[in-house]
CSV table of C-alpha atoms and ligand atoms in Angstrom, one decimal:
chain,number,residue,atom,x,y,z
K,1199,MET,CA,112.0,118.4,98.6
K,1200,SER,CA,109.0,117.0,96.8
K,1201,ASN,CA,106.6,114.6,98.6
K,1202,THR,CA,105.2,112.7,95.7
K,1203,TRP,CA,102.8,110.0,96.9
K,1204,SER,CA,101.1,107.4,94.8
K,1205,ASN,CA,98.7,104.5,95.4
K,1206,TRP,CA,99.5,100.8,94.6
K,1207,SER,CA,98.4,100.9,91.0
K,1208,GLY,CA,100.0,104.3,90.3
K,1209,TYR,CA,96.6,105.7,89.1
K,1210,VAL,CA,96.3,108.2,92.1
K,1211,THR,CA,99.1,110.6,92.8
K,1212,ALA,CA,99.5,113.5,95.2
K,1213,GLU,CA,102.0,116.2,96.1
K,1214,PRO,CA,101.2,116.9,99.8
K,1215,ARG,CA,103.1,119.6,101.7
K,1216,LEU,CA,103.8,117.2,104.5
K,1217,VAL,CA,104.1,113.4,104.8
K,1218,ALA,CA,104.6,112.3,108.4
K,1219,SER,CA,104.7,109.1,110.4
K,1220,PRO,CA,104.0,109.9,114.1
K,1221,ALA,CA,105.4,107.4,116.6
K,1222,ASP,CA,102.6,107.7,119.2
K,1223,ALA,CA,99.1,108.9,119.7
K,1224,GLY,CA,100.3,112.2,121.2
K,1225,ALA,CA,102.4,113.1,118.2
K,1226,LEU,CA,99.5,112.1,116.0
K,1227,GLY,CA,97.1,114.4,117.9
K,1228,ASP,CA,99.5,117.3,117.5
K,1229,LEU,CA,99.8,116.7,113.7
K,1230,VAL,CA,96.0,116.5,113.3
K,1231,ARG,CA,95.7,119.8,115.1
K,1232,THR,CA,98.5,121.7,113.4
K,1233,ALA,CA,99.6,120.1,110.1
K,1234,PRO,CA,98.6,121.6,106.8
K,1235,GLY,CA,95.1,120.4,105.9
K,1236,PRO,CA,93.4,118.5,104.6
K,1237,VAL,CA,94.8,115.7,106.8
K,1238,ARG,CA,94.5,112.3,105.2
K,1239,VAL,CA,95.6,109.1,106.8
K,1240,VAL,CA,97.2,106.3,104.7
K,1241,GLY,CA,97.3,102.6,105.4
K,1242,ALA,CA,99.2,100.7,102.7
K,1243,GLY,CA,97.9,102.9,99.8
K,1244,HIS,CA,96.1,99.9,98.2
K,1245,SER,CA,92.8,101.8,97.4
K,1246,PHE,CA,92.1,102.7,93.8
K,1247,THR,CA,90.0,105.8,94.7
K,1248,PRO,CA,91.7,109.1,95.7
K,1249,LEU,CA,90.8,108.6,99.4
K,1250,VAL,CA,94.3,109.3,100.6
K,1251,LYS,CA,95.1,112.1,98.1
K,1252,SER,CA,95.8,115.5,99.9
K,1253,GLU,CA,97.6,118.7,99.1
K,1254,GLY,CA,98.1,119.2,102.8
K,1255,THR,CA,99.2,116.3,104.9
K,1256,ILE,CA,99.4,112.5,104.5
K,1257,LEU,CA,99.8,110.7,107.7
K,1258,SER,CA,101.2,107.2,107.8
K,1259,LEU,CA,100.6,105.0,110.8
K,1260,GLU,CA,103.5,102.6,109.9
K,1261,LYS,CA,105.1,103.3,113.3
K,1262,LEU,CA,101.9,102.6,115.2
K,1263,GLU,CA,101.8,98.8,114.7
K,1264,GLY,CA,101.7,95.6,116.7
K,1265,LEU,CA,99.8,93.9,119.5
K,1266,VAL,CA,98.7,95.9,122.5
K,1267,SER,CA,96.9,93.2,124.5
K,1268,HIS,CA,94.8,90.1,124.1
K,1269,ASP,CA,92.1,88.0,125.9
K,1270,THR,CA,92.7,84.3,125.4
K,1271,GLU,CA,89.2,83.2,126.5
K,1272,LYS,CA,87.2,85.7,124.4
K,1273,HIS,CA,89.6,85.4,121.4
K,1274,GLN,CA,90.0,89.2,121.3
K,1275,ALA,CA,93.1,91.1,120.4
K,1276,ARG,CA,93.8,94.8,120.7
K,1277,VAL,CA,96.2,96.0,117.9
K,1278,ARG,CA,97.6,99.3,116.7
K,1279,ALA,CA,95.8,100.4,113.5
K,1280,GLY,CA,98.9,100.6,111.4
K,1281,THR,CA,99.5,96.9,111.7
K,1282,ARG,CA,99.7,95.2,108.3
K,1283,LEU,CA,97.4,92.2,107.8
K,1284,GLY,CA,100.4,90.0,106.9
K,1285,SER,CA,102.0,90.7,110.3
K,1286,LEU,CA,98.6,90.6,112.1
K,1287,MET,CA,98.1,87.0,110.9
K,1288,HIS,CA,101.3,85.9,112.6
K,1289,ILE,CA,100.7,87.9,115.7
K,1290,LEU,CA,97.3,86.2,116.1
K,1291,GLN,CA,98.5,82.7,115.2
K,1292,ASP,CA,101.1,83.0,118.0
K,1293,ILE,CA,98.4,83.8,120.6
K,1294,GLY,CA,96.1,81.0,119.4
K,1295,GLN,CA,93.7,83.2,117.4
K,1296,GLY,CA,92.7,83.5,113.8
K,1297,LEU,CA,90.9,86.1,111.6
K,1298,PRO,CA,87.6,84.5,110.7
K,1299,ASN,CA,88.1,85.4,107.1
K,1300,MET,CA,90.4,87.4,104.8
K,1301,GLY,CA,90.4,89.0,101.4
K,1302,ASP,CA,92.6,88.4,98.4
K,1303,ILE,CA,95.8,90.0,99.8
K,1304,ASP,CA,97.5,90.6,103.2
K,1305,ARG,CA,99.3,93.9,102.4
K,1306,GLN,CA,96.7,96.3,103.8
K,1307,ALA,CA,97.0,98.0,107.2
K,1308,ILE,CA,94.1,97.0,109.5
K,1309,GLY,CA,93.1,100.7,109.7
K,1310,GLY,CA,93.0,100.9,105.9
K,1311,ALA,CA,91.1,97.6,105.5
K,1312,LEU,CA,88.5,98.9,108.0
K,1313,GLY,CA,88.3,102.3,106.3
K,1314,THR,CA,86.8,100.9,103.1
K,1315,ALA,CA,84.9,97.8,104.3
K,1316,THR,CA,87.5,95.4,102.9
K,1317,HIS,CA,86.0,91.9,102.7
K,1318,GLY,CA,86.6,88.3,101.8
K,1319,SER,CA,83.9,85.8,100.7
K,1320,GLY,CA,81.3,83.7,102.5
K,1321,PRO,CA,77.6,84.1,103.0
K,1322,THR,CA,77.9,84.0,106.8
K,1323,LEU,CA,81.2,85.9,107.0
K,1324,GLY,CA,81.2,89.7,107.5
K,1325,ALA,CA,83.9,92.1,106.3
K,1326,TYR,CA,86.7,93.0,108.7
K,1327,HIS,CA,84.8,95.8,110.4
K,1328,THR,CA,82.2,93.3,111.8
K,1329,GLN,CA,85.0,92.1,114.1
K,1330,LEU,CA,85.3,95.4,115.9
K,1331,GLU,CA,84.8,95.4,119.6
K,1332,THR,CA,86.5,98.7,120.5
K,1333,VAL,CA,87.9,101.6,118.5
K,1334,GLN,CA,90.2,104.3,119.6
K,1335,ILE,CA,90.5,107.4,117.4
K,1336,VAL,CA,92.2,110.8,117.4
K,1337,ASP,CA,89.4,113.1,116.5
K,1338,GLY,CA,89.6,116.3,114.3
K,1339,LEU,CA,90.6,118.4,117.3
K,1340,GLY,CA,93.5,116.1,118.1
K,1341,LYS,CA,91.8,114.4,121.1
K,1342,LEU,CA,91.9,110.7,121.9
K,1343,ARG,CA,88.4,109.1,122.1
K,1344,ASP,CA,87.5,105.5,122.9
K,1345,PHE,CA,84.3,103.7,121.8
K,1346,LYS,CA,83.2,100.2,122.8
K,1347,ARG,CA,80.6,97.9,121.2
K,1348,ALA,CA,79.1,97.5,124.7
K,1349,GLY,CA,77.7,100.9,125.4
K,1350,ASP,CA,78.6,102.8,122.2
K,1351,GLN,CA,77.2,100.4,119.7
K,1352,GLU,CA,75.8,103.2,117.5
K,1353,THR,CA,79.0,105.1,117.4
K,1354,ILE,CA,80.9,101.9,116.5
K,1355,HIS,CA,78.5,101.4,113.7
K,1356,ALA,CA,79.2,105.0,112.5
K,1357,VAL,CA,83.0,104.9,112.8
K,1358,GLY,CA,83.7,101.3,111.8
K,1359,VAL,CA,83.6,102.1,108.1
K,1360,ALA,CA,84.7,105.7,107.9
K,1361,LEU,CA,87.0,106.4,104.9
K,1362,GLY,CA,89.5,108.1,107.2
K,1363,ALA,CA,87.0,110.9,107.7
K,1364,PHE,CA,85.7,110.1,111.2
K,1365,GLY,CA,89.1,110.5,113.0
K,1366,VAL,CA,92.3,108.5,112.8
K,1367,MET,CA,92.0,105.0,114.2
K,1368,THR,CA,94.9,104.4,116.6
K,1369,GLU,CA,94.0,101.1,118.2
K,1370,VAL,CA,91.2,98.6,117.6
K,1371,THR,CA,90.1,95.4,119.4
K,1372,LEU,CA,89.0,92.6,117.1
K,1373,ASN,CA,86.8,89.7,117.9
K,1374,ASN,CA,88.7,86.7,116.4
K,1375,ILE,CA,88.1,83.0,116.6
K,1376,ALA,CA,90.4,80.1,117.8
K,1377,THR,CA,93.1,79.3,115.3
K,1378,TYR,CA,91.8,76.9,112.6
K,1379,ARG,CA,92.6,74.9,109.5
K,1380,LEU,CA,90.9,75.0,106.1
K,1381,ARG,CA,90.4,72.6,103.3
K,1382,ARG,CA,90.6,74.6,100.1
K,1383,ARG,CA,89.5,73.2,96.7
K,1384,LYS,CA,89.6,74.8,93.3
K,1385,TRP,CA,88.1,73.6,90.1
K,1386,VAL,CA,87.1,74.8,86.7
K,1387,LEU,CA,83.5,74.6,85.3
K,1388,PRO,CA,81.5,76.1,82.4
K,1389,ILE,CA,80.2,79.6,83.4
K,1390,ALA,CA,76.7,78.6,82.3
K,1391,ASP,CA,76.7,75.9,85.0
K,1392,MET,CA,78.1,78.3,87.6
K,1393,LEU,CA,75.4,80.9,86.8
K,1394,ARG,CA,72.7,78.2,86.9
K,1395,ASP,CA,73.9,76.8,90.3
K,1396,PHE,CA,75.1,80.1,91.7
K,1397,GLU,CA,72.9,80.1,94.9
K,1398,THR,CA,73.5,76.5,95.9
K,1399,MET,CA,77.2,76.5,95.1
K,1400,MET,CA,77.9,79.8,96.9
K,1401,ALA,CA,75.9,78.6,100.0
K,1402,ALA,CA,77.3,75.1,100.2
K,1403,HIS,CA,80.7,76.2,101.7
K,1404,ARG,CA,81.9,78.3,104.6
K,1405,SER,CA,83.6,80.4,101.9
K,1406,ALA,CA,83.1,80.2,98.2
K,1407,GLU,CA,84.0,82.5,95.4
K,1408,PHE,CA,84.7,82.3,91.7
K,1409,TYR,CA,86.6,84.0,88.9
K,1410,TYR,CA,85.3,84.2,85.4
K,1411,ILE,CA,88.1,84.2,82.8
K,1412,PRO,CA,87.0,86.6,80.0
K,1413,PHE,CA,86.6,85.1,76.5
K,1414,SER,CA,86.8,81.6,77.9
K,1415,GLY,CA,83.3,80.6,78.9
K,1416,TYR,CA,84.8,79.1,82.1
K,1417,ALA,CA,84.9,79.9,85.7
K,1418,GLN,CA,87.3,78.8,88.4
K,1419,PHE,CA,85.4,78.0,91.6
K,1420,ILE,CA,87.2,78.2,95.0
K,1421,ALA,CA,85.7,76.6,98.1
K,1422,SER,CA,87.1,76.7,101.7
K,1423,ASP,CA,85.7,74.7,104.6
K,1424,PHE,CA,86.9,74.0,108.2
K,1425,SER,CA,89.0,70.9,108.4
K,1426,THR,CA,90.8,68.9,111.2
K,1427,ALA,CA,92.8,66.9,108.8
K,1428,ALA,CA,96.6,67.0,108.6
K,1429,THR,CA,98.1,69.8,106.5
K,1430,THR,CA,99.1,69.1,103.0
K,1431,THR,CA,101.2,71.2,100.6
K,1432,ARG,CA,99.6,74.3,99.1
K,1433,PRO,CA,100.2,74.0,95.4
K,1434,THR,CA,102.5,76.8,94.0
K,1435,GLU,CA,100.3,79.6,92.7
K,1436,ASP,CA,100.8,80.6,89.1
K,1437,ASP,CA,98.1,83.3,88.8
K,1438,GLU,CA,100.8,85.6,87.4
K,1439,GLY,CA,101.8,83.1,84.8
K,1440,GLY,CA,98.2,82.7,83.9
K,1441,LEU,CA,97.8,86.5,83.5
K,1442,ARG,CA,100.8,86.6,81.2
K,1443,THR,CA,99.3,84.0,79.0
K,1444,LEU,CA,95.9,85.8,78.9
K,1445,ARG,CA,97.7,89.1,78.1
K,1446,ARG,CA,99.8,87.5,75.3
K,1447,LEU,CA,96.7,85.9,73.7
K,1448,ARG,CA,94.9,89.3,74.0
K,1449,THR,CA,97.7,91.2,72.3
K,1450,GLY,CA,98.8,88.6,69.8
K,1451,LEU,CA,95.4,87.6,68.5
K,1452,ALA,CA,93.7,91.0,68.6
K,1453,TRP,CA,92.5,90.4,64.9
K,1454,LEU,CA,91.6,86.8,65.4
K,1455,PRO,CA,89.0,86.8,68.2
K,1456,SER,CA,87.7,83.3,67.6
K,1457,LEU,CA,91.2,81.8,67.7
K,1458,ARG,CA,91.9,83.8,70.9
K,1459,ARG,CA,88.7,82.4,72.4
K,1460,ARG,CA,89.5,78.8,71.4
K,1461,LEU,CA,93.0,79.0,72.8
K,1462,ILE,CA,91.9,80.5,76.1
K,1463,ARG,CA,89.1,77.9,76.4
K,1464,ASP,CA,91.6,75.1,75.8
K,1465,ALA,CA,94.1,76.5,78.3
K,1466,VAL,CA,91.5,77.1,81.0
K,1467,ALA,CA,89.8,73.7,80.6
K,1468,LYS,CA,93.2,72.1,81.3
K,1469,VAL,CA,93.9,74.0,84.6
K,1470,PRO,CA,94.2,71.2,87.2
K,1471,ALA,CA,91.9,71.0,90.2
K,1472,GLU,CA,93.5,71.8,93.6
K,1473,ASP,CA,92.7,70.3,97.0
K,1474,TYR,CA,94.7,71.0,100.1
K,1475,VAL,CA,94.5,71.5,103.8
K,1476,GLN,CA,96.4,74.3,105.6
K,1477,ASP,CA,96.4,76.6,108.6
K,1478,TRP,CA,94.1,79.6,108.0
K,1479,LEU,CA,97.0,82.0,107.6
K,1480,ASN,CA,98.4,80.0,104.7
K,1481,VAL,CA,95.2,79.9,102.7
K,1482,TYR,CA,93.6,83.2,101.9
K,1483,ALA,CA,96.2,85.6,100.5
K,1484,SER,CA,97.7,85.7,97.1
K,1485,ASP,CA,100.7,87.7,95.8
K,1486,ARG,CA,99.5,90.2,93.2
K,1487,GLN,CA,102.4,91.6,91.0
K,1488,THR,CA,100.7,92.7,87.8
K,1489,LYS,CA,99.3,96.1,88.4
K,1490,PHE,CA,95.6,96.8,87.6
K,1491,ASN,CA,92.8,99.2,88.4
K,1492,GLU,CA,89.6,97.8,89.8
K,1493,MET,CA,85.9,98.5,90.2
K,1494,GLU,CA,83.8,96.4,92.5
K,1495,TYR,CA,80.1,96.7,93.2
K,1496,HIS,CA,78.2,95.1,96.1
K,1497,LEU,CA,74.8,93.9,94.9
K,1498,PRO,CA,71.7,92.2,96.4
K,1499,PHE,CA,72.9,88.6,96.4
K,1500,ASP,CA,70.1,87.2,94.2
K,1501,GLU,CA,71.0,89.7,91.4
K,1502,GLY,CA,74.5,88.4,91.1
K,1503,PRO,CA,74.1,86.0,88.2
K,1504,LYS,CA,72.1,88.4,86.1
K,1505,VAL,CA,74.5,91.3,86.6
K,1506,LEU,CA,77.6,89.1,85.9
K,1507,ALA,CA,76.0,87.8,82.7
K,1508,GLU,CA,75.5,91.4,81.5
K,1509,ILE,CA,79.0,92.4,82.5
K,1510,ILE,CA,80.4,89.4,80.6
K,1511,GLU,CA,78.4,90.3,77.5
K,1512,LEU,CA,79.5,94.0,77.7
K,1513,THR,CA,83.2,93.0,78.1
K,1514,GLU,CA,83.2,90.4,75.3
K,1515,LYS,CA,81.3,92.6,72.8
K,1516,ARG,CA,83.0,95.9,73.4
K,1517,PHE,CA,86.2,95.6,75.4
K,1518,PRO,CA,88.5,93.1,73.8
K,1519,GLU,CA,91.5,94.6,75.6
K,1520,VAL,CA,90.3,93.2,79.0
K,1521,TYR,CA,92.0,90.0,80.1
K,1522,PHE,CA,91.9,90.0,83.9
K,1523,PRO,CA,89.5,87.5,85.4
K,1524,MET,CA,86.3,88.9,87.1
K,1525,GLU,CA,86.0,88.1,90.8
K,1526,VAL,CA,82.6,87.1,92.3
K,1527,ARG,CA,82.1,86.8,96.1
K,1528,SER,CA,79.4,86.9,98.8
K,1529,VAL,CA,79.4,88.8,102.0
K,1530,ALA,CA,77.2,88.6,105.1
K,1531,PRO,CA,74.9,91.5,106.0
K,1532,ASP,CA,75.9,93.9,108.8
K,1533,GLN,CA,74.7,96.9,110.7
K,1534,PHE,CA,77.5,99.5,110.0
K,1535,TRP,CA,76.0,102.7,108.7
K,1536,LEU,CA,78.5,103.2,105.8
K,1537,SER,CA,79.0,99.5,105.1
K,1538,PRO,CA,78.1,98.5,101.5
K,1539,PHE,CA,76.8,95.3,103.2
K,1540,TYR,CA,74.3,97.2,105.4
K,1541,ASN,CA,71.3,95.0,106.0
K,1542,ARG,CA,71.7,92.9,102.9
K,1543,LEU,CA,73.3,89.6,101.9
K,1544,THR,CA,75.7,90.6,99.1
K,1545,CYS,CA,77.1,89.4,95.9
K,1546,SER,CA,80.3,91.4,95.1
K,1547,ILE,CA,81.5,91.6,91.5
K,1548,ALA,CA,84.9,93.0,90.7
K,1549,ILE,CA,86.3,93.9,87.3
K,1550,HIS,CA,89.9,94.8,86.6
K,1551,HIS,CA,91.8,96.7,83.9
K,1552,ASP,CA,95.6,96.6,83.2
K,1553,ALA,CA,97.2,99.6,84.9
K,1554,ALA,CA,99.2,100.4,81.8
K,1555,SER,CA,96.1,101.7,79.9
K,1556,ASP,CA,93.1,104.0,80.6
K,1557,PRO,CA,90.5,102.0,82.7
K,1558,LEU,CA,87.8,104.7,82.4
K,1559,PRO,CA,86.0,103.7,79.2
K,1560,PHE,CA,85.5,100.1,80.5
K,1561,MET,CA,84.6,101.2,84.0
K,1562,ARG,CA,82.2,103.9,82.7
K,1563,ALA,CA,80.4,101.3,80.5
K,1564,ALA,CA,80.1,98.8,83.3
K,1565,GLU,CA,79.0,101.1,86.1
K,1566,PRO,CA,75.4,101.7,84.9
K,1567,ILE,CA,74.9,97.9,84.9
K,1568,PHE,CA,76.0,97.6,88.5
K,1569,ARG,CA,73.9,100.7,89.4
K,1570,LYS,CA,70.7,99.4,87.6
K,1571,TYR,CA,70.6,96.5,90.1
K,1572,GLY,CA,71.1,98.6,93.2
K,1573,GLY,CA,74.8,98.2,93.6
K,1574,ARG,CA,76.8,100.0,96.2
K,1575,PRO,CA,80.4,100.7,95.2
K,1576,HIS,CA,83.4,99.4,97.2
K,1577,TRP,CA,84.7,102.6,98.9
K,1578,GLY,CA,88.3,101.8,97.9
K,1579,LYS,CA,87.6,100.8,94.2
K,1580,MET,CA,86.8,103.0,91.2
K,1581,HIS,CA,83.3,104.5,91.0
K,1582,SER,CA,81.9,107.8,90.0
K,1583,LEU,CA,79.2,108.3,92.7
K,1584,LYS,CA,78.8,111.5,94.8
K,1585,ALA,CA,76.8,112.4,97.9
K,1586,ALA,CA,73.4,112.8,96.2
K,1587,GLU,CA,73.6,109.2,94.8
K,1588,LEU,CA,75.3,107.7,97.8
K,1589,LYS,CA,72.8,109.1,100.3
K,1590,LYS,CA,70.0,107.1,98.5
K,1591,LEU,CA,72.0,103.8,99.0
K,1592,TYR,CA,72.6,104.2,102.7
K,1593,PRO,CA,69.6,104.5,105.0
K,1594,ARG,CA,71.6,105.8,108.0
K,1595,TRP,CA,73.6,108.3,105.9
K,1596,ASP,CA,72.3,111.4,107.7
K,1597,ASP,CA,73.0,109.8,111.1
K,1598,ALA,CA,76.6,109.0,109.9
K,1599,MET,CA,77.1,112.5,108.8
K,1600,ALA,CA,76.0,113.9,112.2
K,1601,VAL,CA,78.5,111.7,114.0
K,1602,ARG,CA,81.2,112.8,111.5
K,1603,ARG,CA,80.5,116.5,112.2
K,1604,ASP,CA,80.8,115.8,116.0
K,1605,ILE,CA,84.1,114.1,115.5
K,1606,ASP,CA,85.5,116.5,112.9
K,1607,PRO,CA,83.8,119.9,113.4
K,1608,GLN,CA,86.5,121.8,111.5
K,1609,ASN,CA,86.6,119.4,108.5
K,1610,ARG,CA,90.2,118.6,109.1
K,1611,PHE,CA,89.9,115.3,107.3
K,1612,ILE,CA,87.9,116.6,104.3
K,1613,SER,CA,89.8,116.7,101.0
K,1614,PRO,CA,88.0,117.8,97.8
K,1615,TYR,CA,87.4,114.1,97.0
K,1616,LEU,CA,85.8,113.5,100.4
K,1617,ALA,CA,83.8,116.7,100.1
K,1618,GLY,CA,82.3,115.4,96.9
K,1619,LEU,CA,81.5,112.0,98.5
K,1620,PHE,CA,79.9,113.5,101.6
K,1621,GLY,CA,78.3,116.6,100.0
K,1622,ILE,CA,80.3,119.0,102.2
K,1623,GLU,CA,80.8,122.7,101.0
K,1624,ARG,CA,84.4,123.8,101.5
W,2416,FAD,C1,96.0,93.9,94.9
W,2416,FAD,C2,94.8,94.4,95.7
W,2416,FAD,C3,93.9,93.4,96.2
W,2416,FAD,C4,92.8,93.8,96.9
W,2416,FAD,N1,91.9,92.8,97.4
W,2416,FAD,C5,90.8,93.2,98.1
W,2416,FAD,C6,89.9,92.2,98.6
W,2416,FAD,O1,90.2,91.0,98.5
W,2416,FAD,N2,88.8,92.6,99.2
W,2416,FAD,C7,88.5,94.0,99.4
W,2416,FAD,O2,87.5,94.3,99.9
W,2416,FAD,N3,89.4,94.9,98.9
W,2416,FAD,C8,90.5,94.5,98.3
W,2416,FAD,N4,91.4,95.5,97.9
W,2416,FAD,C9,91.1,96.9,98.2
W,2416,FAD,C10,91.8,97.2,99.5
W,2416,FAD,O3,91.6,96.2,100.5
W,2416,FAD,C11,91.2,98.5,100.1
W,2416,FAD,O4,91.2,99.6,99.2
W,2416,FAD,C12,91.8,98.9,101.5
W,2416,FAD,O5,91.2,100.0,102.0
W,2416,FAD,C13,93.3,99.1,101.3
W,2416,FAD,O6,93.9,99.1,102.6
W,2416,FAD,P1,95.1,100.1,102.8
W,2416,FAD,O7,95.7,99.8,104.1
W,2416,FAD,O8,96.0,100.1,101.7
W,2416,FAD,O9,94.4,101.5,103.0
W,2416,FAD,P2,94.5,102.9,102.2
W,2416,FAD,O10,94.2,102.6,100.8
W,2416,FAD,O11,95.8,103.4,102.5
W,2416,FAD,O12,93.4,103.7,102.9
W,2416,FAD,C14,92.0,103.3,102.7
W,2416,FAD,C15,91.1,104.2,103.6
W,2416,FAD,O13,91.3,104.0,105.0
W,2416,FAD,C16,91.7,105.2,105.6
W,2416,FAD,N5,92.6,104.8,106.7
W,2416,FAD,C17,93.7,104.1,106.7
W,2416,FAD,N6,94.2,104.0,107.9
W,2416,FAD,C18,93.4,104.5,108.7
W,2416,FAD,C19,93.3,104.7,110.1
W,2416,FAD,N7,94.3,104.3,110.9
W,2416,FAD,N8,92.3,105.4,110.7
W,2416,FAD,C20,91.3,105.9,109.9
W,2416,FAD,N9,91.3,105.7,108.6
W,2416,FAD,C21,92.3,105.0,108.0
W,2416,FAD,C22,92.3,106.0,104.6
W,2416,FAD,O14,92.2,107.4,104.9
W,2416,FAD,C23,91.4,105.7,103.4
W,2416,FAD,O15,90.3,106.5,103.4
W,2416,FAD,C24,92.5,95.2,97.2
W,2416,FAD,C25,93.4,96.1,96.7
W,2416,FAD,C26,94.5,95.7,95.9
W,2416,FAD,C27,95.5,96.8,95.4
């Protein structure tokens, strides 16, 4: 029987000899020891890079999910690493806790979100891994190992963002906050104003982000702040309808670029503003149906407007097929050794390409712009970097690799893709 595996966008596929879903840490340890290598763990398969690809074994933690324990006073929750964010939100809400921030979707497993430094937006809000208090892993020899922030801070900083190469996370304790409510506002403004006021607008809210709609000259700004007001209805989201319109105009007006531009501008300028108050778990996530491939680079915050202006110019001059909005966010600095936010306030810029056609020409043209400004790639999104280039971007790279060797001395988790990323001879 064939075990064909594919990621969310369909861009990465694999034919592993074994796909397994262990039901407890003991069975997981046995598999790590004995299953055909390389052993790669999958969360929800929502990464765009071949992190999960293996000709040996793909391990799913779908049976290792749910709440283990919680501390009401400290707002801490210990959960199994296969728990999907969508179910984690409800688990936490039921015990009076909330995730301080979330990204664009809630489909990922918490282990997978941690594995690639998945993040939302907000200049004082870190990515998910900054919530880690404890981590339990099965190491490359199949043994359970526990690390705590108090006492093992350095190891937590090494294994917190680990691309599934520093053991398989089985349980994690997250530092959450008391459950809360957000006021979310969205409005459209000219991109020139957005770029001019970038620093003040991004800093003026607990969480702020914006999308640039290609060929429109307009951005949609999204701001979220704490609120104690009564909840109001979240407007029905029509991002999918918007994408269909943008794709139709792209395809139908390929030979009339100025008309395309005018029609998009008119449509975007008419998008109504939104303003609502909801419990945290009803605010962050969107439903993404249209499949795409994505590149996201994490840049020094101040470089954001310059880089975005160059990416827009590149796109609108040379890549008329692009119609997906570009997403711009900020992320707080942290101390995790393989975190792209290591020691710097970040502006993250993401570009997307319809999954039905080859994303590489666009991504290859955009990547040098991101790199010129010192960008670090999102581990789960398309990039071409290998160990020699990555090492220069991560000051604690060698320390991280030493911890990795200790956890996985036989390179059980090292696939050809990981070997290229980490510079490991196989
Ligand atoms: C529609 C869409 C929207 C997205 N939005 C955002 C966003 O807003 N912000 C953002 O930062 N990213 C975003 N991403 C990227 C996504 O969050 C990351 O790629 C994330 O890692 C995917 O989680 P996953 O559970 O699918 O993990 P996978 O893709 O399955 O795995 C990711 C990595 O984690 C490892 N891993 C998984 N589970 C474990 C475990 N238990 N122990 C150790 N390692 C493990 C895997 O081996 C792999 O290296 C988005 C992706 C898609 C498709």
